[in-house]
PDB file of C-alpha atoms and ligand atoms in Angstrom:
ATOM      1  CA  UNK A  15     -15.951 -10.997   1.151  1.00 47.00           C
ATOM      2  CA  UNK A  16     -18.319 -11.894  -1.709  1.00 58.00           C
ATOM      3  CA  UNK A  17     -18.214 -14.939  -3.876  1.00 80.00           C
ATOM      4  CA  UNK A  18     -14.793 -15.818  -5.304  1.00 86.00           C
ATOM      5  CA  UNK A  19     -13.982 -18.211  -8.096  1.00 89.00           C
ATOM      6  CA  UNK A  20     -10.841 -19.489  -9.712  1.00 92.00           C
ATOM      7  CA  UNK A  21     -10.235 -18.982 -13.423  1.00 94.00           C
ATOM      8  CA  UNK A  22      -7.571 -19.570 -16.071  1.00 95.00           C
ATOM      9  CA  UNK A  23      -5.515 -16.716 -17.476  1.00 95.00           C
ATOM     10  CA  UNK A  24      -7.529 -16.656 -20.707  1.00 94.00           C
ATOM     11  CA  UNK A  25     -10.824 -16.505 -18.868  1.00 95.00           C
ATOM     12  CA  UNK A  26      -9.518 -13.854 -16.418  1.00 95.00           C
ATOM     13  CA  UNK A  27      -8.395 -11.562 -19.261  1.00 94.00           C
ATOM     14  CA  UNK A  28     -11.954 -11.293 -20.550  1.00 94.00           C
ATOM     15  CA  UNK A  29     -12.745  -9.129 -17.503  1.00 94.00           C
ATOM     16  CA  UNK A  30     -11.691  -5.724 -18.866  1.00 92.00           C
ATOM     17  CA  UNK A  31     -10.637  -2.504 -17.127  1.00 90.00           C
ATOM     18  CA  UNK A  32     -11.945   0.002 -16.120  1.00 90.00           C
ATOM     19  CA  UNK A  33     -14.913  -2.114 -14.897  1.00 94.00           C
ATOM     20  CA  UNK A  34     -12.458  -4.631 -13.475  1.00 95.00           C
ATOM     21  CA  UNK A  35      -9.210  -3.963 -11.684  1.00 96.00           C
ATOM     22  CA  UNK A  36      -6.386  -6.422 -12.220  1.00 97.00           C
ATOM     23  CA  UNK A  37      -3.884  -7.322  -9.495  1.00 97.00           C
ATOM     24  CA  UNK A  38      -0.867  -9.669  -9.589  1.00 98.00           C
ATOM     25  CA  UNK A  39       0.748 -11.431  -6.656  1.00 98.00           C
ATOM     26  CA  UNK A  40       3.465 -14.032  -6.412  1.00 98.00           C
ATOM     27  CA  UNK A  41       4.397 -16.831  -4.049  1.00 98.00           C
ATOM     28  CA  UNK A  42       8.182 -17.212  -3.979  1.00 98.00           C
ATOM     29  CA  UNK A  43       9.714 -20.334  -2.506  1.00 98.00           C
ATOM     30  CA  UNK A  44      12.987 -22.189  -2.242  1.00 98.00           C
ATOM     31  CA  UNK A  45      13.978 -25.714  -1.152  1.00 98.00           C
ATOM     32  CA  UNK A  46      15.253 -25.401   2.404  1.00 98.00           C
ATOM     33  CA  UNK A  47      17.238 -28.317   3.859  1.00 96.00           C
ATOM     34  CA  UNK A  48      17.355 -27.089   7.493  1.00 94.00           C
ATOM     35  CA  UNK A  49      15.657 -28.615  10.524  1.00 97.00           C
ATOM     36  CA  UNK A  50      13.895 -26.710  13.329  1.00 97.00           C
ATOM     37  CA  UNK A  51      15.418 -27.617  16.726  1.00 97.00           C
ATOM     38  CA  UNK A  52      17.682 -29.923  14.691  1.00 97.00           C
ATOM     39  CA  UNK A  53      14.680 -32.212  14.242  1.00 97.00           C
ATOM     40  CA  UNK A  54      11.699 -30.964  12.261  1.00 97.00           C
ATOM     41  CA  UNK A  55      12.385 -30.703   8.525  1.00 97.00           C
ATOM     42  CA  UNK A  56      11.651 -27.188   7.167  1.00 98.00           C
ATOM     43  CA  UNK A  57      11.264 -28.541   3.590  1.00 98.00           C
ATOM     44  CA  UNK A  58      10.798 -25.159   1.869  1.00 98.00           C
ATOM     45  CA  UNK A  59      11.089 -21.480   2.583  1.00 98.00           C
ATOM     46  CA  UNK A  60       7.784 -19.960   1.428  1.00 98.00           C
ATOM     47  CA  UNK A  61       7.518 -16.136   1.497  1.00 98.00           C
ATOM     48  CA  UNK A  62       4.529 -14.051   2.510  1.00 98.00           C
ATOM     49  CA  UNK A  63       4.308 -10.565   3.969  1.00 98.00           C
ATOM     50  CA  UNK A  64       2.592  -8.751   6.814  1.00 98.00           C
ATOM     51  CA  UNK A  65       0.653  -5.956   5.144  1.00 98.00           C
ATOM     52  CA  UNK A  66      -0.054  -2.443   6.371  1.00 98.00           C
ATOM     53  CA  UNK A  67      -3.619  -3.510   7.224  1.00 98.00           C
ATOM     54  CA  UNK A  68      -2.494  -6.277   9.608  1.00 98.00           C
ATOM     55  CA  UNK A  69      -3.439  -9.018   7.153  1.00 98.00           C
ATOM     56  CA  UNK A  70      -1.138 -11.535   5.537  1.00 98.00           C
ATOM     57  CA  UNK A  71      -0.681 -11.497   1.754  1.00 98.00           C
ATOM     58  CA  UNK A  72       1.741 -12.065  -1.072  1.00 98.00           C
ATOM     59  CA  UNK A  73       3.972  -9.430  -2.643  1.00 98.00           C
ATOM     60  CA  UNK A  74       2.392  -7.710  -5.614  1.00 98.00           C
ATOM     61  CA  UNK A  75      -0.462  -5.308  -6.227  1.00 98.00           C
ATOM     62  CA  UNK A  76      -2.655  -3.580  -8.761  1.00 97.00           C
ATOM     63  CA  UNK A  77      -1.556  -3.412 -12.371  1.00 96.00           C
ATOM     64  CA  UNK A  78      -1.759   0.082 -13.847  1.00 92.00           C
ATOM     65  CA  UNK A  79      -3.181   0.776 -17.325  1.00 84.00           C
ATOM     66  CA  UNK A  80       0.332   2.148 -18.175  1.00 89.00           C
ATOM     67  CA  UNK A  81       1.931  -1.233 -17.458  1.00 92.00           C
ATOM     68  CA  UNK A  82       2.742  -2.967 -20.723  1.00 93.00           C
ATOM     69  CA  UNK A  83       1.681  -6.393 -19.414  1.00 95.00           C
ATOM     70  CA  UNK A  84       0.530  -8.130 -16.242  1.00 97.00           C
ATOM     71  CA  UNK A  85       4.118  -9.247 -15.635  1.00 97.00           C
ATOM     72  CA  UNK A  86       5.465  -5.679 -16.082  1.00 97.00           C
ATOM     73  CA  UNK A  87       2.952  -4.469 -13.518  1.00 97.00           C
ATOM     74  CA  UNK A  88       3.939  -7.242 -11.162  1.00 98.00           C
ATOM     75  CA  UNK A  89       7.632  -6.440 -11.633  1.00 97.00           C
ATOM     76  CA  UNK A  90       7.003  -2.777 -10.769  1.00 97.00           C
ATOM     77  CA  UNK A  91       5.061  -3.744  -7.621  1.00 98.00           C
ATOM     78  CA  UNK A  92       7.804  -6.185  -6.584  1.00 98.00           C
ATOM     79  CA  UNK A  93      10.416  -3.467  -6.816  1.00 98.00           C
ATOM     80  CA  UNK A  94       8.342  -1.238  -4.578  1.00 98.00           C
ATOM     81  CA  UNK A  95       7.572  -3.941  -2.033  1.00 98.00           C
ATOM     82  CA  UNK A  96      10.716  -6.117  -2.071  1.00 98.00           C
ATOM     83  CA  UNK A  97      13.318  -3.508  -2.917  1.00 97.00           C
ATOM     84  CA  UNK A  98      16.522  -3.898  -4.951  1.00 95.00           C
ATOM     85  CA  UNK A  99      16.554  -7.696  -4.620  1.00 96.00           C
ATOM     86  CA  UNK A 100      13.539  -7.803  -6.942  1.00 97.00           C
ATOM     87  CA  UNK A 101      15.981  -7.162  -9.824  1.00 95.00           C
ATOM     88  CA  UNK A 102      17.041 -10.793  -9.378  1.00 90.00           C
ATOM     89  CA  UNK A 103      13.519 -11.950 -10.119  1.00 94.00           C
ATOM     90  CA  UNK A 104      12.084 -12.599 -13.530  1.00 94.00           C
ATOM     91  CA  UNK A 105       8.450 -13.608 -13.053  1.00 97.00           C
ATOM     92  CA  UNK A 106       7.037 -14.598 -16.399  1.00 97.00           C
ATOM     93  CA  UNK A 107       3.846 -15.964 -17.938  1.00 97.00           C
ATOM     94  CA  UNK A 108       5.301 -19.469 -17.321  1.00 97.00           C
ATOM     95  CA  UNK A 109       4.989 -18.852 -13.561  1.00 98.00           C
ATOM     96  CA  UNK A 110       1.254 -18.117 -13.812  1.00 98.00           C
ATOM     97  CA  UNK A 111      -0.950 -20.457 -11.717  1.00 97.00           C
ATOM     98  CA  UNK A 112      -4.461 -19.032 -11.964  1.00 96.00           C
ATOM     99  CA  UNK A 113      -6.700 -16.082 -11.196  1.00 97.00           C
ATOM    100  CA  UNK A 114      -9.275 -15.433  -8.517  1.00 96.00           C
ATOM    101  CA  UNK A 115     -12.240 -13.365  -9.545  1.00 95.00           C
ATOM    102  CA  UNK A 116     -14.261 -11.512  -6.947  1.00 94.00           C
ATOM    103  CA  UNK A 117     -17.047  -8.934  -7.279  1.00 93.00           C
ATOM    104  CA  UNK A 118     -17.123  -7.661  -3.718  1.00 90.00           C
ATOM    105  CA  UNK A 119     -16.070  -5.435  -2.064  1.00 89.00           C
ATOM    106  CA  UNK A 120     -14.816  -4.386  -5.517  1.00 93.00           C
ATOM    107  CA  UNK A 121     -14.434  -6.052  -8.911  1.00 96.00           C
ATOM    108  CA  UNK A 122     -10.944  -7.497  -8.834  1.00 96.00           C
ATOM    109  CA  UNK A 123      -9.196 -10.105 -10.948  1.00 97.00           C
ATOM    110  CA  UNK A 124      -6.307 -11.337  -8.796  1.00 97.00           C
ATOM    111  CA  UNK A 125      -3.688 -13.106 -10.926  1.00 98.00           C
ATOM    112  CA  UNK A 126      -1.503 -15.531  -8.997  1.00 98.00           C
ATOM    113  CA  UNK A 127       2.040 -16.618  -9.823  1.00 98.00           C
ATOM    114  CA  UNK A 128       4.305 -19.159  -8.148  1.00 98.00           C
ATOM    115  CA  UNK A 129       8.061 -19.113  -8.614  1.00 98.00           C
ATOM    116  CA  UNK A 130      10.860 -21.279  -7.272  1.00 98.00           C
ATOM    117  CA  UNK A 131      14.169 -19.665  -6.324  1.00 98.00           C
ATOM    118  CA  UNK A 132      17.362 -21.035  -4.883  1.00 98.00           C
ATOM    119  CA  UNK A 133      17.660 -20.596  -1.134  1.00 98.00           C
ATOM    120  CA  UNK A 134      20.534 -18.201  -1.746  1.00 98.00           C
ATOM    121  CA  UNK A 135      18.396 -16.036  -4.024  1.00 97.00           C
ATOM    122  CA  UNK A 136      15.557 -16.037  -1.490  1.00 98.00           C
ATOM    123  CA  UNK A 137      17.916 -15.044   1.336  1.00 98.00           C
ATOM    124  CA  UNK A 138      19.299 -12.169  -0.712  1.00 97.00           C
ATOM    125  CA  UNK A 139      15.764 -11.006  -1.319  1.00 98.00           C
ATOM    126  CA  UNK A 140      14.992 -11.161   2.386  1.00 98.00           C
ATOM    127  CA  UNK A 141      18.128  -9.248   3.302  1.00 97.00           C
ATOM    128  CA  UNK A 142      17.422  -6.455   0.808  1.00 97.00           C
ATOM    129  CA  UNK A 143      13.668  -6.201   1.512  1.00 98.00           C
ATOM    130  CA  UNK A 144      14.267  -3.696   4.318  1.00 97.00           C
ATOM    131  CA  UNK A 145      15.579  -1.279   1.672  1.00 98.00           C
ATOM    132  CA  UNK A 146      12.274  -1.362  -0.194  1.00 98.00           C
ATOM    133  CA  UNK A 147      10.388   1.895  -0.738  1.00 98.00           C
ATOM    134  CA  UNK A 148       7.312   0.343   0.889  1.00 98.00           C
ATOM    135  CA  UNK A 149       9.119  -1.195   3.868  1.00 98.00           C
ATOM    136  CA  UNK A 150       7.465  -0.015   7.071  1.00 98.00           C
ATOM    137  CA  UNK A 151       4.670   1.515   4.980  1.00 98.00           C
ATOM    138  CA  UNK A 152       2.599  -0.868   2.820  1.00 98.00           C
ATOM    139  CA  UNK A 153       4.804  -3.775   3.862  1.00 98.00           C
ATOM    140  CA  UNK A 154       5.501  -4.359   7.553  1.00 98.00           C
ATOM    141  CA  UNK A 155       7.837  -7.267   6.844  1.00 98.00           C
ATOM    142  CA  UNK A 156       8.516 -10.409   4.892  1.00 98.00           C
ATOM    143  CA  UNK A 157       7.947 -13.708   6.643  1.00 98.00           C
ATOM    144  CA  UNK A 158       8.311 -17.428   6.064  1.00 98.00           C
ATOM    145  CA  UNK A 159       5.386 -19.809   6.359  1.00 98.00           C
ATOM    146  CA  UNK A 160       5.831 -22.722   8.850  1.00 98.00           C
ATOM    147  CA  UNK A 161       5.048 -25.834   6.839  1.00 98.00           C
ATOM    148  CA  UNK A 162       5.130 -28.436   9.636  1.00 98.00           C
ATOM    149  CA  UNK A 163       2.736 -29.344  12.466  1.00 98.00           C
ATOM    150  CA  UNK A 164       4.168 -29.381  15.955  1.00 98.00           C
ATOM    151  CA  UNK A 165       3.538 -32.108  18.519  1.00 97.00           C
ATOM    152  CA  UNK A 166       0.560 -30.220  20.063  1.00 97.00           C
ATOM    153  CA  UNK A 167      -1.190 -30.620  16.671  1.00 97.00           C
ATOM    154  CA  UNK A 168      -1.835 -26.871  16.337  1.00 97.00           C
ATOM    155  CA  UNK A 169       1.490 -25.075  16.252  1.00 98.00           C
ATOM    156  CA  UNK A 170       3.056 -24.512  12.832  1.00 98.00           C
ATOM    157  CA  UNK A 171       0.884 -24.516   9.716  1.00 98.00           C
ATOM    158  CA  UNK A 172      -2.511 -24.895  11.480  1.00 98.00           C
ATOM    159  CA  UNK A 173      -1.864 -21.858  13.704  1.00 98.00           C
ATOM    160  CA  UNK A 174      -0.490 -19.918  10.723  1.00 98.00           C
ATOM    161  CA  UNK A 175      -3.626 -20.614   8.691  1.00 98.00           C
ATOM    162  CA  UNK A 176      -5.753 -19.211  11.567  1.00 97.00           C
ATOM    163  CA  UNK A 177      -4.353 -15.729  10.856  1.00 97.00           C
ATOM    164  CA  UNK A 178      -6.316 -13.147   8.871  1.00 97.00           C
ATOM    165  CA  UNK A 179      -5.435 -13.021   5.166  1.00 97.00           C
ATOM    166  CA  UNK A 180      -6.181 -10.443   2.432  1.00 96.00           C
ATOM    167  CA  UNK A 181      -8.888 -11.504  -0.058  1.00 94.00           C
ATOM    168  CA  UNK A 182      -7.956 -14.868  -1.637  1.00 94.00           C
ATOM    169  CA  UNK A 183      -4.412 -15.098  -0.229  1.00 97.00           C
ATOM    170  CA  UNK A 184      -5.217 -17.974   2.111  1.00 97.00           C
ATOM    171  CA  UNK A 185      -6.801 -20.035  -0.673  1.00 96.00           C
ATOM    172  CA  UNK A 186      -3.871 -19.193  -2.963  1.00 97.00           C
ATOM    173  CA  UNK A 187      -1.394 -20.345  -0.314  1.00 98.00           C
ATOM    174  CA  UNK A 188      -3.197 -23.636   0.300  1.00 98.00           C
ATOM    175  CA  UNK A 189      -3.553 -24.270  -3.409  1.00 97.00           C
ATOM    176  CA  UNK A 190       0.133 -23.628  -4.099  1.00 98.00           C
ATOM    177  CA  UNK A 191       1.301 -25.817  -1.183  1.00 98.00           C
ATOM    178  CA  UNK A 192      -0.862 -28.592  -2.678  1.00 98.00           C
ATOM    179  CA  UNK A 193      -0.080 -28.166  -6.407  1.00 98.00           C
ATOM    180  CA  UNK A 194       3.678 -27.758  -5.936  1.00 98.00           C
ATOM    181  CA  UNK A 195       3.775 -30.462  -3.260  1.00 98.00           C
ATOM    182  CA  UNK A 196       5.447 -28.212  -0.735  1.00 98.00           C
ATOM    183  CA  UNK A 197       3.570 -29.984   2.081  1.00 98.00           C
ATOM    184  CA  UNK A 198       2.464 -33.679   2.093  1.00 97.00           C
ATOM    185  CA  UNK A 199      -1.248 -33.963   1.283  1.00 98.00           C
ATOM    186  CA  UNK A 200      -2.189 -35.472   4.699  1.00 98.00           C
ATOM    187  CA  UNK A 201      -0.318 -32.722   6.566  1.00 98.00           C
ATOM    188  CA  UNK A 202      -2.012 -30.024   4.528  1.00 98.00           C
ATOM    189  CA  UNK A 203      -5.468 -31.550   4.990  1.00 98.00           C
ATOM    190  CA  UNK A 204      -4.894 -31.872   8.707  1.00 98.00           C
ATOM    191  CA  UNK A 205      -3.634 -28.301   9.034  1.00 98.00           C
ATOM    192  CA  UNK A 206      -6.692 -26.945   7.202  1.00 98.00           C
ATOM    193  CA  UNK A 207      -9.055 -29.006   9.384  1.00 98.00           C
ATOM    194  CA  UNK A 208      -7.382 -27.956  12.659  1.00 97.00           C
ATOM    195  CA  UNK A 209      -7.309 -24.290  11.549  1.00 96.00           C
ATOM    196  CA  UNK A 210     -11.046 -24.483  10.893  1.00 91.00           C
ATOM    197  CA  UNK A 211     -11.749 -25.739  14.434  1.00 88.00           C
ATOM    198  CA  UNK A 212      -9.435 -23.291  16.223  1.00 79.00           C
ATOM    199  CA  UNK A 213     -10.428 -20.066  14.428  1.00 69.00           C
TER     200      UNK A 213
HETATM  201  P1  LIG B   1      -2.406  -4.779  -3.005  1.00 83.07           P
HETATM  202  O1  LIG B   1      -2.034  -3.503  -3.720  1.00 83.07           O
HETATM  203  O2  LIG B   1      -1.287  -5.699  -2.763  1.00 83.07           O
HETATM  204  O3  LIG B   1      -3.182  -4.483  -1.747  1.00 83.07           O
HETATM  205  O4  LIG B   1      -3.342  -5.561  -3.992  1.00 83.07           O
HETATM  206  C1  LIG B   1      -4.451  -4.969  -4.616  1.00 83.07           C
HETATM  207  C2  LIG B   1      -5.738  -5.760  -4.352  1.00 83.07           C
HETATM  208  O5  LIG B   1      -5.571  -7.086  -4.726  1.00 83.07           O
HETATM  209  C3  LIG B   1      -6.107  -5.790  -2.880  1.00 83.07           C
HETATM  210  O6  LIG B   1      -6.842  -4.685  -2.500  1.00 83.07           O
HETATM  211  C4  LIG B   1      -6.917  -7.042  -2.802  1.00 83.07           C
HETATM  212  O7  LIG B   1      -8.248  -6.856  -3.221  1.00 83.07           O
HETATM  213  C5  LIG B   1      -6.218  -7.902  -3.781  1.00 83.07           C
HETATM  214  N1  LIG B   1      -5.180  -8.682  -3.122  1.00 83.07           N
HETATM  215  C6  LIG B   1      -4.192  -8.233  -2.320  1.00 83.07           C
HETATM  216  N2  LIG B   1      -3.351  -9.209  -1.950  1.00 83.07           N
HETATM  217  C7  LIG B   1      -3.830 -10.308  -2.514  1.00 83.07           C
HETATM  218  C8  LIG B   1      -3.401 -11.607  -2.489  1.00 83.07           C
HETATM  219  N3  LIG B   1      -2.334 -12.046  -1.845  1.00 83.07           N
HETATM  220  N4  LIG B   1      -4.106 -12.472  -3.206  1.00 83.07           N
HETATM  221  C9  LIG B   1      -5.204 -12.062  -3.880  1.00 83.07           C
HETATM  222  N5  LIG B   1      -5.635 -10.847  -3.928  1.00 83.07           N
HETATM  223  C10 LIG B   1      -4.967  -9.973  -3.280  1.00 83.07           C
HETATM  224 MN1  LIG B   2       0.701  -4.952  -2.530  1.00 83.07          MN
END
Protein backbone atom coordinates (compact mmCIF):
# COMPACT_ATOMS: atom_id res chain seq x y z
CA UNK A 1 0.00 0.00 0.00
CA UNK A 2 1.23 3.51 -0.80
CA UNK A 3 1.35 6.48 1.50
CA UNK A 4 -1.82 7.13 3.46
CA UNK A 5 -2.76 10.24 5.38
CA UNK A 6 -5.63 11.30 7.56
CA UNK A 7 -7.77 14.31 6.65
CA UNK A 8 -10.85 16.19 7.82
CA UNK A 9 -14.16 15.92 5.94
CA UNK A 10 -13.69 19.35 4.38
CA UNK A 11 -10.21 18.55 3.15
CA UNK A 12 -11.29 15.11 1.88
CA UNK A 13 -14.15 16.57 -0.19
CA UNK A 14 -11.67 18.59 -2.24
CA UNK A 15 -10.59 15.33 -3.90
CA UNK A 16 -13.18 15.10 -6.68
CA UNK A 17 -14.51 12.19 -8.69
CA UNK A 18 -13.87 10.78 -11.26
CA UNK A 19 -10.14 11.19 -10.48
CA UNK A 20 -10.80 10.10 -6.90
CA UNK A 21 -13.14 7.38 -5.72
CA UNK A 22 -14.92 7.92 -2.42
CA UNK A 23 -15.72 5.12 0.01
CA UNK A 24 -17.52 5.20 3.38
CA UNK A 25 -17.16 2.69 6.20
CA UNK A 26 -18.51 2.61 9.74
CA UNK A 27 -17.43 1.19 13.06
CA UNK A 28 -20.52 0.22 15.06
CA UNK A 29 -20.19 -0.45 18.76
CA UNK A 30 -22.25 -0.94 21.89
CA UNK A 31 -21.48 -1.00 25.61
CA UNK A 32 -21.30 -4.66 26.62
CA UNK A 33 -21.44 -5.52 30.33
CA UNK A 34 -20.57 -9.24 30.03
CA UNK A 35 -17.42 -11.00 31.20
CA UNK A 36 -15.48 -13.69 29.31
CA UNK A 37 -15.18 -16.86 31.46
CA UNK A 38 -17.10 -14.86 34.06
CA UNK A 39 -13.92 -12.88 34.66
CA UNK A 40 -12.55 -10.72 31.87
CA UNK A 41 -14.67 -7.60 31.18
CA UNK A 42 -15.78 -7.38 27.54
CA UNK A 43 -16.37 -3.59 27.84
CA UNK A 44 -17.79 -3.06 24.34
CA UNK A 45 -19.01 -5.04 21.37
CA UNK A 46 -17.16 -3.61 18.34
CA UNK A 47 -18.21 -4.89 14.91
CA UNK A 48 -15.98 -5.69 11.97
CA UNK A 49 -16.42 -8.14 9.11
CA UNK A 50 -14.50 -10.83 7.32
CA UNK A 51 -14.43 -9.78 3.70
CA UNK A 52 -14.56 -11.88 0.53
CA UNK A 53 -10.82 -11.33 0.08
CA UNK A 54 -9.90 -12.86 3.46
CA UNK A 55 -9.11 -9.46 4.97
CA UNK A 56 -10.84 -7.76 7.86
CA UNK A 57 -12.68 -4.49 7.30
CA UNK A 58 -15.65 -2.39 8.29
CA UNK A 59 -19.08 -2.48 6.66
CA UNK A 60 -19.46 0.05 3.86
CA UNK A 61 -18.06 0.56 0.39
CA UNK A 62 -17.76 2.85 -2.58
CA UNK A 63 -20.15 5.75 -2.94
CA UNK A 64 -21.76 5.96 -6.41
CA UNK A 65 -22.10 9.24 -8.31
CA UNK A 66 -25.90 8.59 -8.15
CA UNK A 67 -25.84 8.66 -4.34
CA UNK A 68 -27.21 11.98 -3.11
CA UNK A 69 -24.60 12.24 -0.33
CA UNK A 70 -21.81 10.29 1.33
CA UNK A 71 -24.26 9.15 3.99
CA UNK A 72 -26.81 7.99 1.38
CA UNK A 73 -24.09 5.94 -0.28
CA UNK A 74 -23.08 4.48 3.05
CA UNK A 75 -26.68 3.65 3.88
CA UNK A 76 -27.08 1.79 0.56
CA UNK A 77 -23.89 -0.20 1.18
CA UNK A 78 -24.97 -1.03 4.72
CA UNK A 79 -28.26 -2.46 3.45
CA UNK A 80 -26.38 -4.68 1.02
CA UNK A 81 -23.82 -5.85 3.57
CA UNK A 82 -25.77 -5.92 6.83
CA UNK A 83 -29.24 -6.76 5.53
CA UNK A 84 -32.61 -5.64 6.87
CA UNK A 85 -31.20 -4.66 10.30
CA UNK A 86 -29.48 -1.71 8.59
CA UNK A 87 -32.90 0.00 8.54
CA UNK A 88 -32.40 0.55 12.28
CA UNK A 89 -29.26 2.55 11.59
CA UNK A 90 -29.13 6.23 10.87
CA UNK A 91 -25.49 7.11 10.24
CA UNK A 92 -25.22 10.87 9.83
CA UNK A 93 -22.60 13.57 9.32
CA UNK A 94 -22.40 13.80 13.14
CA UNK A 95 -20.90 10.30 13.22
CA UNK A 96 -18.05 11.29 10.87
CA UNK A 97 -14.57 10.77 12.37
CA UNK A 98 -12.14 11.45 9.53
CA UNK A 99 -10.93 10.36 6.10
CA UNK A 100 -7.91 8.42 4.93
CA UNK A 101 -6.49 9.46 1.60
CA UNK A 102 -4.39 7.03 -0.40
CA UNK A 103 -3.02 7.20 -3.94
CA UNK A 104 -2.02 3.58 -4.40
CA UNK A 105 -3.06 1.05 -5.55
CA UNK A 106 -5.82 3.47 -6.59
CA UNK A 107 -6.87 6.99 -5.64
CA UNK A 108 -9.35 6.47 -2.83
CA UNK A 109 -10.75 8.79 -0.18
CA UNK A 110 -11.98 6.50 2.60
CA UNK A 111 -14.44 8.31 4.88
CA UNK A 112 -14.74 6.79 8.32
CA UNK A 113 -17.72 6.95 10.69
CA UNK A 114 -18.13 5.69 14.24
CA UNK A 115 -21.56 5.10 15.75
CA UNK A 116 -22.68 3.87 19.15
CA UNK A 117 -25.72 1.57 19.39
CA UNK A 118 -27.43 -0.13 22.29
CA UNK A 119 -26.39 -3.75 22.78
CA UNK A 120 -29.91 -4.77 21.81
CA UNK A 121 -29.69 -2.89 18.50
CA UNK A 122 -26.29 -4.39 17.78
CA UNK A 123 -27.54 -7.91 18.51
CA UNK A 124 -30.53 -7.41 16.19
CA UNK A 125 -28.12 -6.28 13.49
CA UNK A 126 -25.98 -9.39 14.02
CA UNK A 127 -28.99 -11.70 13.88
CA UNK A 128 -30.29 -10.22 10.64
CA UNK A 129 -26.90 -9.92 8.92
CA UNK A 130 -27.19 -13.46 7.55
CA UNK A 131 -30.16 -12.24 5.49
CA UNK A 132 -28.03 -9.62 3.73
CA UNK A 133 -27.73 -9.75 -0.06
CA UNK A 134 -23.95 -9.85 0.27
CA UNK A 135 -23.82 -12.51 3.00
CA UNK A 136 -21.59 -15.35 1.86
CA UNK A 137 -20.50 -13.23 -1.11
CA UNK A 138 -18.72 -9.93 -0.36
CA UNK A 139 -19.22 -10.46 3.36
CA UNK A 140 -18.21 -13.79 4.90
CA UNK A 141 -19.48 -12.80 8.33
CA UNK A 142 -19.72 -10.14 11.00
CA UNK A 143 -17.45 -10.46 14.00
CA UNK A 144 -16.70 -8.78 17.30
CA UNK A 145 -13.24 -7.47 18.16
CA UNK A 146 -11.68 -8.85 21.39
CA UNK A 147 -10.70 -5.75 23.38
CA UNK A 148 -8.80 -7.44 26.24
CA UNK A 149 -5.35 -9.00 26.53
CA UNK A 150 -5.25 -12.56 27.88
CA UNK A 151 -2.77 -13.77 30.50
CA UNK A 152 -0.28 -14.98 27.86
CA UNK A 153 0.06 -11.34 26.76
CA UNK A 154 -0.79 -12.11 23.13
CA UNK A 155 -4.31 -13.56 23.01
CA UNK A 156 -7.15 -11.08 22.52
CA UNK A 157 -6.50 -7.69 20.96
CA UNK A 158 -2.77 -8.23 20.14
CA UNK A 159 -3.50 -11.44 18.20
CA UNK A 160 -6.50 -9.78 16.53
CA UNK A 161 -4.36 -6.85 15.34
CA UNK A 162 -1.93 -9.35 13.76
CA UNK A 163 -4.58 -10.29 11.18
CA UNK A 164 -4.57 -8.83 7.66
CA UNK A 165 -6.79 -5.77 7.21
CA UNK A 166 -8.08 -3.97 4.09
CA UNK A 167 -6.37 -0.65 3.33
CA UNK A 168 -6.60 1.66 6.39
CA UNK A 169 -9.02 -0.48 8.40
CA UNK A 170 -6.43 -1.41 11.03
CA UNK A 171 -5.44 2.23 11.61
CA UNK A 172 -9.11 3.22 11.70
CA UNK A 173 -9.82 0.56 14.32
CA UNK A 174 -6.91 1.60 16.54
CA UNK A 175 -7.82 5.27 16.21
CA UNK A 176 -11.48 4.68 17.12
CA UNK A 177 -10.59 2.48 20.11
CA UNK A 178 -8.38 5.34 21.31
CA UNK A 179 -10.61 8.35 20.56
CA UNK A 180 -13.79 6.77 21.95
CA UNK A 181 -11.91 5.25 24.90
CA UNK A 182 -13.15 1.75 24.13
CA UNK A 183 -9.85 0.33 25.44
CA UNK A 184 -7.64 1.86 28.17
CA UNK A 185 -4.65 3.69 26.63
CA UNK A 186 -2.02 1.39 28.20
CA UNK A 187 -3.85 -1.74 26.99
CA UNK A 188 -4.12 -0.37 23.47
CA UNK A 189 -0.45 0.67 23.38
CA UNK A 190 0.61 -2.74 24.66
CA UNK A 191 -1.58 -4.58 22.14
CA UNK A 192 -0.13 -2.55 19.24
CA UNK A 193 3.45 -3.19 20.45
CA UNK A 194 2.90 -6.94 20.90
CA UNK A 195 1.17 -7.21 17.51
CA UNK A 196 4.18 -5.55 15.89
CA UNK A 197 6.57 -8.13 17.40
CA UNK A 198 4.44 -11.19 16.60
CA UNK A 199 3.48 -10.37 12.99
P1 LIG B 1 -15.36 -2.00 -0.31
O1 LIG B 1 -16.39 -1.88 -1.38
O2 LIG B 1 -15.91 -2.20 1.06
O3 LIG B 1 -14.30 -3.00 -0.64
O4 LIG B 1 -14.66 -0.59 -0.21
C1 LIG B 1 -14.15 0.08 -1.35
C2 LIG B 1 -12.68 0.43 -1.17
O5 LIG B 1 -12.51 1.17 0.01
C3 LIG B 1 -11.77 -0.78 -1.01
O6 LIG B 1 -11.37 -1.29 -2.24
C4 LIG B 1 -10.62 -0.20 -0.24
O7 LIG B 1 -9.73 0.47 -1.08
C5 LIG B 1 -11.31 0.79 0.63
N1 LIG B 1 -11.69 0.17 1.89
C6 LIG B 1 -12.37 -0.96 2.09
N2 LIG B 1 -12.60 -1.21 3.38
C7 LIG B 1 -12.05 -0.20 4.02
C8 LIG B 1 -11.96 0.13 5.35
N3 LIG B 1 -12.47 -0.60 6.32
N4 LIG B 1 -11.32 1.23 5.65
C9 LIG B 1 -10.80 2.01 4.69
N5 LIG B 1 -10.86 1.76 3.41
C10 LIG B 1 -11.47 0.69 3.07
MN1 LIG C 1 -17.78 -3.20 1.32
